PDB file of C-alpha atoms and ligand atoms in Angstrom:
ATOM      1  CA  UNK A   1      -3.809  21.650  -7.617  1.00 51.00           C
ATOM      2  CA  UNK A   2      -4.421  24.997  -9.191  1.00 47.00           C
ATOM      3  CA  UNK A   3      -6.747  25.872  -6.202  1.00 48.00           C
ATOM      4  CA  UNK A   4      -3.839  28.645  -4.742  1.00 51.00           C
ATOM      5  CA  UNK A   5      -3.612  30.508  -7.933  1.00 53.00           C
ATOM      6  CA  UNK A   6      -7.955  29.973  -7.579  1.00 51.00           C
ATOM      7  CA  UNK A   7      -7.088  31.746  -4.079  1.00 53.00           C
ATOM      8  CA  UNK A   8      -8.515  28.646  -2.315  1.00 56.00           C
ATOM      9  CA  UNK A   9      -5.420  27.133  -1.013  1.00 66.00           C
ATOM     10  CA  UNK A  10      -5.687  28.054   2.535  1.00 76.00           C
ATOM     11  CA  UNK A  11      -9.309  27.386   3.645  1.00 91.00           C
ATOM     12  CA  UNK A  12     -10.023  25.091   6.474  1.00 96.00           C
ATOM     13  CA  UNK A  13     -12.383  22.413   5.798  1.00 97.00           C
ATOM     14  CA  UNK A  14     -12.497  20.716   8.892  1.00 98.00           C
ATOM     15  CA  UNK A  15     -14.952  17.401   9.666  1.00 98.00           C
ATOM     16  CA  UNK A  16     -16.152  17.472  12.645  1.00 98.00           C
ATOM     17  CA  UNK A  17     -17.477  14.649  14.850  1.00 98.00           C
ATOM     18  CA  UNK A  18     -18.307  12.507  18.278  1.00 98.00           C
ATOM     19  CA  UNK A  19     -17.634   8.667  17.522  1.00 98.00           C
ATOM     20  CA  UNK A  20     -18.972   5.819  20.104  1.00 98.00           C
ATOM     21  CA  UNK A  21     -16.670   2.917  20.106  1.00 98.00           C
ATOM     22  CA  UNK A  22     -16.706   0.648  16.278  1.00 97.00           C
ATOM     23  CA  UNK A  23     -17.557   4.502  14.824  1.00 98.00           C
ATOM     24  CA  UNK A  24     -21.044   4.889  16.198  1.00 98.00           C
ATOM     25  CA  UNK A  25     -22.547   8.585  15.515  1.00 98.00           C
ATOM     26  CA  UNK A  26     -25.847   8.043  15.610  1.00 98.00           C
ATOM     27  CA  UNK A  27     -29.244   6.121  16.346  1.00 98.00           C
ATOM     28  CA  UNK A  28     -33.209   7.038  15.503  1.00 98.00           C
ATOM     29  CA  UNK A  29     -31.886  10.398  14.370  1.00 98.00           C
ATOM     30  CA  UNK A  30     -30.268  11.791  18.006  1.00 98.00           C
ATOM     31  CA  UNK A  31     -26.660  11.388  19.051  1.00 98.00           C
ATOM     32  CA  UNK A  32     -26.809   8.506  22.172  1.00 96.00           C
ATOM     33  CA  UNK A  33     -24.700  10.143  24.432  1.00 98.00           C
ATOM     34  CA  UNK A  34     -24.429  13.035  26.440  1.00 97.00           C
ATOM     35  CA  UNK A  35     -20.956  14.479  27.387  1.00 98.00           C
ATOM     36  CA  UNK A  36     -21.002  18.664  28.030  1.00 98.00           C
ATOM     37  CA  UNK A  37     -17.401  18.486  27.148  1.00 98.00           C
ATOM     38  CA  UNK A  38     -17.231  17.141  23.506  1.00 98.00           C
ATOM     39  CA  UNK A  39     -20.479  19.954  23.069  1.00 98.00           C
ATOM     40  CA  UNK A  40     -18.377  22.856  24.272  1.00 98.00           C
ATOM     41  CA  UNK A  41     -15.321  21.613  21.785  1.00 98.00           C
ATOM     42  CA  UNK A  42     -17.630  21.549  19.156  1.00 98.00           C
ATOM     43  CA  UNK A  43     -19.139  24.805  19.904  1.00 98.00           C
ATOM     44  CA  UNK A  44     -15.625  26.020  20.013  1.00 98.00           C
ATOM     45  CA  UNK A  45     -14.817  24.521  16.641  1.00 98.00           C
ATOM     46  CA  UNK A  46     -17.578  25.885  14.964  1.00 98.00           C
ATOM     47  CA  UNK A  47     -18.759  29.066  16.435  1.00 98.00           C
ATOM     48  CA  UNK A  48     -17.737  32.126  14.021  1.00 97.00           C
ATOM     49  CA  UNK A  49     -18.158  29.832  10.847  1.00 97.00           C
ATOM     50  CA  UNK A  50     -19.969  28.593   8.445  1.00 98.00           C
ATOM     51  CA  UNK A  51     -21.364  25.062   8.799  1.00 98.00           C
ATOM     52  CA  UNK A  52     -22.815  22.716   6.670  1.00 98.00           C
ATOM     53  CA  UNK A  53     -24.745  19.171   7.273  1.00 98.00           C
ATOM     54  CA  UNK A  54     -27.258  16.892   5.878  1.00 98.00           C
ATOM     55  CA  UNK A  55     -30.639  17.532   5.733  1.00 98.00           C
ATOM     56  CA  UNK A  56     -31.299  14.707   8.721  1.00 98.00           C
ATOM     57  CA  UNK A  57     -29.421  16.251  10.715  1.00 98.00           C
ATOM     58  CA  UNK A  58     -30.570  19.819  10.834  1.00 98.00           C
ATOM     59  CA  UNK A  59     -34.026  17.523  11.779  1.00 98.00           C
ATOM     60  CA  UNK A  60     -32.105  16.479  14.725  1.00 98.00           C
ATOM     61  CA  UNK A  61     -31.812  19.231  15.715  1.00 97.00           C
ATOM     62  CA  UNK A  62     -34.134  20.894  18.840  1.00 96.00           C
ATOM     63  CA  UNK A  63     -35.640  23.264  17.025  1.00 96.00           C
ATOM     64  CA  UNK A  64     -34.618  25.865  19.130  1.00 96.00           C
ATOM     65  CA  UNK A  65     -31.263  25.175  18.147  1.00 96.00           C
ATOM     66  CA  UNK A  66     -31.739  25.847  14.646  1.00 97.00           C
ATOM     67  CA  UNK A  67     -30.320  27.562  13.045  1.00 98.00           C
ATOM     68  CA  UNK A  68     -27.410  26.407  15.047  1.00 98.00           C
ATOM     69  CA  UNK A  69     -26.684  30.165  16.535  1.00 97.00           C
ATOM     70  CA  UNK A  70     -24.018  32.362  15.341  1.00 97.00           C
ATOM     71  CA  UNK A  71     -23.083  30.081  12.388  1.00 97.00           C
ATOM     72  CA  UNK A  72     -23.971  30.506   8.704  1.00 97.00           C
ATOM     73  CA  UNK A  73     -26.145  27.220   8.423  1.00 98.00           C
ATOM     74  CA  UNK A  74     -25.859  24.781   4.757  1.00 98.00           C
ATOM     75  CA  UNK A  75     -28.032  22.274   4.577  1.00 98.00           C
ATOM     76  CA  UNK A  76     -27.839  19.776   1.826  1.00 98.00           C
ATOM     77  CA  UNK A  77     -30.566  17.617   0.472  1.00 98.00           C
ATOM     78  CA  UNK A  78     -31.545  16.607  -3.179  1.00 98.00           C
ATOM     79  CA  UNK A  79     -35.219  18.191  -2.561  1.00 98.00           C
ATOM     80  CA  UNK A  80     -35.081  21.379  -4.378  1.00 95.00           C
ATOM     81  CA  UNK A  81     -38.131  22.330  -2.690  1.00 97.00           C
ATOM     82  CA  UNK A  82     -36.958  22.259   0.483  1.00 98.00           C
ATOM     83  CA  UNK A  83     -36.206  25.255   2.759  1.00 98.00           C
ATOM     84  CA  UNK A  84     -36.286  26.471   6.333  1.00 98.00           C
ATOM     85  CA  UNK A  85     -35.880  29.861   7.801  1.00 97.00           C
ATOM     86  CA  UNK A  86     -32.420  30.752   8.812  1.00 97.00           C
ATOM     87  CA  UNK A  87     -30.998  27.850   6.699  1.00 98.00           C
ATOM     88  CA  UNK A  88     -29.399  28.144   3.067  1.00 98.00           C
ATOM     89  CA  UNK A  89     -30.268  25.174   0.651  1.00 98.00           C
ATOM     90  CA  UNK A  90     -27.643  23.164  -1.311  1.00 98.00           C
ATOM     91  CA  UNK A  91     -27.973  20.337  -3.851  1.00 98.00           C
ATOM     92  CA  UNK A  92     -24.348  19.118  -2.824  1.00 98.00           C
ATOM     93  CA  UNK A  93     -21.373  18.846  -0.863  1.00 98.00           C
ATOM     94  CA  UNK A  94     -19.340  21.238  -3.785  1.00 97.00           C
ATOM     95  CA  UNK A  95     -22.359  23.698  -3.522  1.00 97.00           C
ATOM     96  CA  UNK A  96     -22.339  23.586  -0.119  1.00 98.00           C
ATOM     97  CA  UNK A  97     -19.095  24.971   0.169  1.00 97.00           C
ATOM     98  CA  UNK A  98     -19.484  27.326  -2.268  1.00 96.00           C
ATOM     99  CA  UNK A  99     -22.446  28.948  -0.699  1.00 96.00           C
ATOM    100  CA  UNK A 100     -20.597  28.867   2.386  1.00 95.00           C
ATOM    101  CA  UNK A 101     -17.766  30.606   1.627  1.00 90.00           C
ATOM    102  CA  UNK A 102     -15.212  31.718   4.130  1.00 83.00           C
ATOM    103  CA  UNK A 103     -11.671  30.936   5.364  1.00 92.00           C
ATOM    104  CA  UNK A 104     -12.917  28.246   7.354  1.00 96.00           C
ATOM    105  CA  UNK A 105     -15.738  25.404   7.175  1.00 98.00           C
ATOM    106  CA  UNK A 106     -17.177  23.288   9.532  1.00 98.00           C
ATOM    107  CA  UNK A 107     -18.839  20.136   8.273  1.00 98.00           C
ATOM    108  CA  UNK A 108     -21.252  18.720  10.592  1.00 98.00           C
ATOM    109  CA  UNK A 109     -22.596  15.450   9.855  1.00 97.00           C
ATOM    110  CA  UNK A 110     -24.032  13.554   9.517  1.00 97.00           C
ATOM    111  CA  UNK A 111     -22.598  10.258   8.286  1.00 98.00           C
ATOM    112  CA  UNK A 112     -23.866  10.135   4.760  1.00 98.00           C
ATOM    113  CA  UNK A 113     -22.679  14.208   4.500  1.00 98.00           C
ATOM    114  CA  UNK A 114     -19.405  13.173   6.192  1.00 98.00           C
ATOM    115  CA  UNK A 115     -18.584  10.369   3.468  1.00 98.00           C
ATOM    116  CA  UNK A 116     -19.522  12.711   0.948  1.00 98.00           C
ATOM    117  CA  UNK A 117     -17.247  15.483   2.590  1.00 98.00           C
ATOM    118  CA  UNK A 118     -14.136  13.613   2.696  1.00 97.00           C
ATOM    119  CA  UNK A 119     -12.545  14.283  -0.969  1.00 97.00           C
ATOM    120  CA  UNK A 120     -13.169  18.024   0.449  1.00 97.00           C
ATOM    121  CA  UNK A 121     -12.178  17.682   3.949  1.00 97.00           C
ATOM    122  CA  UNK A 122      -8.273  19.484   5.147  1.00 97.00           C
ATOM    123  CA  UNK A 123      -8.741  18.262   8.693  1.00 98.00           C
ATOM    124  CA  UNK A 124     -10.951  16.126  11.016  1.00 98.00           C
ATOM    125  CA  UNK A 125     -11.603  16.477  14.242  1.00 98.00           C
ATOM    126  CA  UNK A 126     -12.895  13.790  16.270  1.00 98.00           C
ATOM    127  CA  UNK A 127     -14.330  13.382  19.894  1.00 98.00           C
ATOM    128  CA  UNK A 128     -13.527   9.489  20.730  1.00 98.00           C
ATOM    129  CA  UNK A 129     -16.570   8.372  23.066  1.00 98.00           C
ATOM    130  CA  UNK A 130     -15.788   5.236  25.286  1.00 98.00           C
ATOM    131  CA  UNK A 131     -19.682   4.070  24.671  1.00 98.00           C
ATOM    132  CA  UNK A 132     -20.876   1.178  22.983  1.00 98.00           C
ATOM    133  CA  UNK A 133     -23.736   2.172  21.169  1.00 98.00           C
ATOM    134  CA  UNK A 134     -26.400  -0.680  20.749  1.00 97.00           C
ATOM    135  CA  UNK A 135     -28.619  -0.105  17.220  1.00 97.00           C
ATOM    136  CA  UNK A 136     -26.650   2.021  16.200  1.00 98.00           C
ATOM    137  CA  UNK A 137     -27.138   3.622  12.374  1.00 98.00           C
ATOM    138  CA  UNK A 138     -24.925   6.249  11.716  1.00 98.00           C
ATOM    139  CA  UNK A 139     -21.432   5.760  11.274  1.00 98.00           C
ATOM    140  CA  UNK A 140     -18.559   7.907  10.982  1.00 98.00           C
ATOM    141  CA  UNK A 141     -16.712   8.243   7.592  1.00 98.00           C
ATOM    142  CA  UNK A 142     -13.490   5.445   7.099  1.00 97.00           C
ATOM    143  CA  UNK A 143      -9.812   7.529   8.646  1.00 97.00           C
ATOM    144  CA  UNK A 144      -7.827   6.103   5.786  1.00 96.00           C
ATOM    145  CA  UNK A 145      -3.905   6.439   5.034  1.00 95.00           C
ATOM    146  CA  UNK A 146      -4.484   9.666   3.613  1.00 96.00           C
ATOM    147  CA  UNK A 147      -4.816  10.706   6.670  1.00 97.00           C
ATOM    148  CA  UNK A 148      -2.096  11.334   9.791  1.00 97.00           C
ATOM    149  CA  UNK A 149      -2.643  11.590  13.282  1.00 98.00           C
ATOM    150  CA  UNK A 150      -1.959  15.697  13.938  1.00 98.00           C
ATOM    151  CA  UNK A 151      -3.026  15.419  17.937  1.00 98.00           C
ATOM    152  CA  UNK A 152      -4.027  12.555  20.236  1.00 98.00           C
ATOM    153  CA  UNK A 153      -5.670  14.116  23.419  1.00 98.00           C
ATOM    154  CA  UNK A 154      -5.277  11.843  26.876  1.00 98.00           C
ATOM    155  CA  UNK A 155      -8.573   9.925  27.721  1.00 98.00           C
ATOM    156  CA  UNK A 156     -10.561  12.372  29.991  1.00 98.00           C
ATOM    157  CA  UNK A 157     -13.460  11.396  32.094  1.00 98.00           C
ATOM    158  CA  UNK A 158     -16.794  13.906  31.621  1.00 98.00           C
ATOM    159  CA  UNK A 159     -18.737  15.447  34.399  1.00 97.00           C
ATOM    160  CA  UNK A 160     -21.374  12.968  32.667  1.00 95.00           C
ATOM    161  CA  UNK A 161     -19.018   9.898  34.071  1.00 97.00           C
ATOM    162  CA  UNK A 162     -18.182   8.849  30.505  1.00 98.00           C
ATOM    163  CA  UNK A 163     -14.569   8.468  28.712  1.00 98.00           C
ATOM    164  CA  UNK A 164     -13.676  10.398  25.958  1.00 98.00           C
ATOM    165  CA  UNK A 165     -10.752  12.350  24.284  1.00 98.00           C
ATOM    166  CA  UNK A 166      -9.853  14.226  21.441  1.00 98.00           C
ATOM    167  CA  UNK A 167      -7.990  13.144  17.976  1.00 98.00           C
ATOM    168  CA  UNK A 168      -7.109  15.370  15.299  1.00 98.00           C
ATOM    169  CA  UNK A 169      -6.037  14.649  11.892  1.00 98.00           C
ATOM    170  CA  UNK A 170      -4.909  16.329   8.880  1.00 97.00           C
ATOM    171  CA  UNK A 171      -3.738  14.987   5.332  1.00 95.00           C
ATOM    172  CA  UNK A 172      -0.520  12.734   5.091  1.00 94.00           C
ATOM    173  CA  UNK A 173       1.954  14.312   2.963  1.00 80.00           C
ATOM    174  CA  UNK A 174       1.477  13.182  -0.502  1.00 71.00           C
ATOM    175  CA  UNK A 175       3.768   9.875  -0.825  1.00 58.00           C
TER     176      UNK A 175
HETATM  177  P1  NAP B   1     -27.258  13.153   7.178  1.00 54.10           P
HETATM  178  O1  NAP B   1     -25.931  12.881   6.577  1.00 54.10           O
HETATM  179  O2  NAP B   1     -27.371  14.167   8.244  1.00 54.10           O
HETATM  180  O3  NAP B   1     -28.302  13.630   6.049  1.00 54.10           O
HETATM  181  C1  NAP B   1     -28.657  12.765   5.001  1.00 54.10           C
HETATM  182  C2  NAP B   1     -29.418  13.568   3.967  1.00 54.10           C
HETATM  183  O4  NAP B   1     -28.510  14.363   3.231  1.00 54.10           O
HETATM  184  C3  NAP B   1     -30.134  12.726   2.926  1.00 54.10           C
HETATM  185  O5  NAP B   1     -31.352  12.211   3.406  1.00 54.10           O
HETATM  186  C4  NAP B   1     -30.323  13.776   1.843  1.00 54.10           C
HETATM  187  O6  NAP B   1     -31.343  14.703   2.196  1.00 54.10           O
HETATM  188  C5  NAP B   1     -29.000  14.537   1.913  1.00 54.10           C
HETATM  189  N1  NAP B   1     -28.052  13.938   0.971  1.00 54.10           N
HETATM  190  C6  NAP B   1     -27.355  12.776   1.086  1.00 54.10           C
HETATM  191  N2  NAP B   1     -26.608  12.552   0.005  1.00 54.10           N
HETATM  192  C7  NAP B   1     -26.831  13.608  -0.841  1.00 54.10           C
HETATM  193  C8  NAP B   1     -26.336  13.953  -2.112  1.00 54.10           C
HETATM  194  N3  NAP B   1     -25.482  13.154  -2.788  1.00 54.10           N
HETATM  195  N4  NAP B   1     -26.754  15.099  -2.683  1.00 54.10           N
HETATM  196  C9  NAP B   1     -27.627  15.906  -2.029  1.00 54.10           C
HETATM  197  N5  NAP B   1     -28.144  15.635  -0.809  1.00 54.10           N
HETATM  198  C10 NAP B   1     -27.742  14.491  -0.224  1.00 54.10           C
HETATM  199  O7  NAP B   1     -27.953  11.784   7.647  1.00 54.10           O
HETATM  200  P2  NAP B   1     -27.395  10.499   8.409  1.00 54.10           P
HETATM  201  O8  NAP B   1     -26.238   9.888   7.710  1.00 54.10           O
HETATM  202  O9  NAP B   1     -28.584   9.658   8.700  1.00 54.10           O
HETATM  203  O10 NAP B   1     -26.875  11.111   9.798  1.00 54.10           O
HETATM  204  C11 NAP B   1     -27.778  11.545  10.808  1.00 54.10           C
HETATM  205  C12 NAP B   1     -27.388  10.911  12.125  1.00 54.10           C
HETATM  206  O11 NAP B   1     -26.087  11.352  12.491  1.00 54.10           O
HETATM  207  C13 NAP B   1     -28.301  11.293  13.277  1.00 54.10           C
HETATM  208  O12 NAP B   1     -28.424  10.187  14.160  1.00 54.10           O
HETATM  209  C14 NAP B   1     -27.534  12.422  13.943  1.00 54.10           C
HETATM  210  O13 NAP B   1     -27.890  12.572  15.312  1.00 54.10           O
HETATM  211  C15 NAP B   1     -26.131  11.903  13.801  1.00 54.10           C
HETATM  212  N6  NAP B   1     -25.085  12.923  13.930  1.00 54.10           N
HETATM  213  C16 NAP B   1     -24.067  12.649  14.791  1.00 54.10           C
HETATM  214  C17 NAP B   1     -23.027  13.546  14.915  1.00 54.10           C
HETATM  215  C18 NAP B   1     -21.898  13.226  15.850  1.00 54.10           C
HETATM  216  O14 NAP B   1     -20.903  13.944  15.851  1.00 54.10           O
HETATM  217  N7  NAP B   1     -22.004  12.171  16.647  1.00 54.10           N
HETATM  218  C19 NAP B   1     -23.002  14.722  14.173  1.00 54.10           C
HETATM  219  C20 NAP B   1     -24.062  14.970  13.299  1.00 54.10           C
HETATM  220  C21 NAP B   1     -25.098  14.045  13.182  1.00 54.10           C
HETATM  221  P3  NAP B   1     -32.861  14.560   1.599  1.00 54.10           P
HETATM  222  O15 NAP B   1     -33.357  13.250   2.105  1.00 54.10           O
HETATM  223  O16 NAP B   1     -33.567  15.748   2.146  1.00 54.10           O
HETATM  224  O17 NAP B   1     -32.708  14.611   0.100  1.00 54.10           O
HETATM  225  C1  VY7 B   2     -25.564  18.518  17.937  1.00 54.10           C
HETATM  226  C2  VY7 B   2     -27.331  19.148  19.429  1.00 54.10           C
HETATM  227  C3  VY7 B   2     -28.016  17.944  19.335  1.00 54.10           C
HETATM  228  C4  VY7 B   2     -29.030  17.693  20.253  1.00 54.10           C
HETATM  229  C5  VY7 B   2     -29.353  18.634  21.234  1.00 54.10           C
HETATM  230  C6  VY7 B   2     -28.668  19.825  21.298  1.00 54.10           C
HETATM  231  C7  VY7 B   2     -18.934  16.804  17.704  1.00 54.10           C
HETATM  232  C8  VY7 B   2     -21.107  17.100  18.333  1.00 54.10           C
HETATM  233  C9  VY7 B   2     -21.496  17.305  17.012  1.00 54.10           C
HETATM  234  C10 VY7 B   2     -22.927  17.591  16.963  1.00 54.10           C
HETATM  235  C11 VY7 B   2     -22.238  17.215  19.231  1.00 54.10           C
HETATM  236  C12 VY7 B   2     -24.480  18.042  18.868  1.00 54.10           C
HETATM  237  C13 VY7 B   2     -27.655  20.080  20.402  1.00 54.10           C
HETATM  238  C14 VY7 B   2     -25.514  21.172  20.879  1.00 54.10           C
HETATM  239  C15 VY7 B   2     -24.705  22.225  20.168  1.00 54.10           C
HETATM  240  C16 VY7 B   2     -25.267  23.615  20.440  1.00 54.10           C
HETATM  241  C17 VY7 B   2     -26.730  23.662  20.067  1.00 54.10           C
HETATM  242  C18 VY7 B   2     -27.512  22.535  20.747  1.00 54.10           C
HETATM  243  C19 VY7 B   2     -24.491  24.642  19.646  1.00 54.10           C
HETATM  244  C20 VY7 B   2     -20.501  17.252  16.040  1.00 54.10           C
HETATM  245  N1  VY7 B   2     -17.651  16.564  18.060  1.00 54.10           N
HETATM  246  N2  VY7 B   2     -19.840  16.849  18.672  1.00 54.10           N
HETATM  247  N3  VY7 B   2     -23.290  17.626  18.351  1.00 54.10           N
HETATM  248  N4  VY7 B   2     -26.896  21.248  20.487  1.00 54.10           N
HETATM  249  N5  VY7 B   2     -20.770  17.449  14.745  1.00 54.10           N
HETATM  250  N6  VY7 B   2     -19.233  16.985  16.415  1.00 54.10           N
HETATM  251  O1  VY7 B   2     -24.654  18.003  20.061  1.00 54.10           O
HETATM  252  O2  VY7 B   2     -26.323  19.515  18.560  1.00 54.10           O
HETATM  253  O3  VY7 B   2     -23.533  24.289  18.944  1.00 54.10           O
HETATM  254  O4  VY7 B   2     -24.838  25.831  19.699  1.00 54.10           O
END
């Protein structure tokens, strides 16, 4: 409310996430799908900004992926011993962000850091997978009527042979 006068009123925090069909994310700690395309949107939404995700999911990470390159990396977890090179530590979503700073913030996953996220969140971006993920145990965050549809991308097909497209949201005007 008082967050322009705070200076804060115009940073991006943007949720960002691939979701198989009934809002599948995740299974065993990997994402079950492989589509080039929704990797290369996500590089392009991230690339140049701070990001921040749970603790499980910098683990899911190859580790020669992490730190996730040319991104300041956040990790949040409640051990307060925790650390890893080339990540910062948070206790929190709030601290997160803070430690993050910047105009713009990408929040990663995954699904318990994206339900967390939400109060935070000024935009999601989602990757709609057309895959039915058996076993599945990570879920993406509820899209409630907060929230309107900004963009609806046409179904694509990936080089991998699956569907997808992209959906954007931001929040609904304030009724
Ligand atoms: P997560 O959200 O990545 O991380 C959970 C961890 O966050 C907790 O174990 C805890 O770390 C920390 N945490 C949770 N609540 C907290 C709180 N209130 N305060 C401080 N720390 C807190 O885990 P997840 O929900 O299991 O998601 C991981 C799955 O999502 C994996 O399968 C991954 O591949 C998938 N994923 C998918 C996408 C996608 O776009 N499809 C993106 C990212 C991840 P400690 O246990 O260390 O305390
Ligand atoms: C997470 C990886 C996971 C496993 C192997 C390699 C949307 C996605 C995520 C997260 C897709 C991932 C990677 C891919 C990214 C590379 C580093 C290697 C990079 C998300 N829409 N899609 N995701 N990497 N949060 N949202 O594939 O990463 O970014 O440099």
């Amino acid at each position: 409310m008082t967050s322009d006068l705070a200076g804060e009123g115009s940073r991006e925090v943007r949720l960002v996430w691939a979701q198989g069909r009934g809002g599948a994310i995740g299974r065993d700690n990997t994402i079950p799908w492989r589509v080039p395309e929704d990797v290369a949107r996500f590089k392009e939404l991230t690339v140049g900004h701070p990001v921040v995700m749970g603790r499980k999911t910098w683990d899911s990470l190859p580790p020669r992926f992490r730190p996730l390159p040319g991104r300041a990396n956040v990790v949040v977890t409640r051990d307060a011993s925790w650390s890893a090179d080339g990540a910062s530590v948070a206790g929190s979503v709030a601290e997160a962000l803070e430690l993050a700073g910047g105009e713009r913030v990408g929040i990663i996953g995954g699904g318990e850091i994206y339900r967390l996220a939400m109060e935070f969140a000024t935009e999601l971006c989602v990757t709609e997978i057309d895959v039915e993920v058996d076993g599945a145990d990570a879920f993406a965050p509820e899209i409630t009527d907060e929230w309107a549809l900004a963009h609806r991308g046409e179904w694509q097909t990936s080089t991998s042979g699956i569907g997808y497209r992209f959906v954007d949201y931001r929040r609904a005007r304030q009724g």
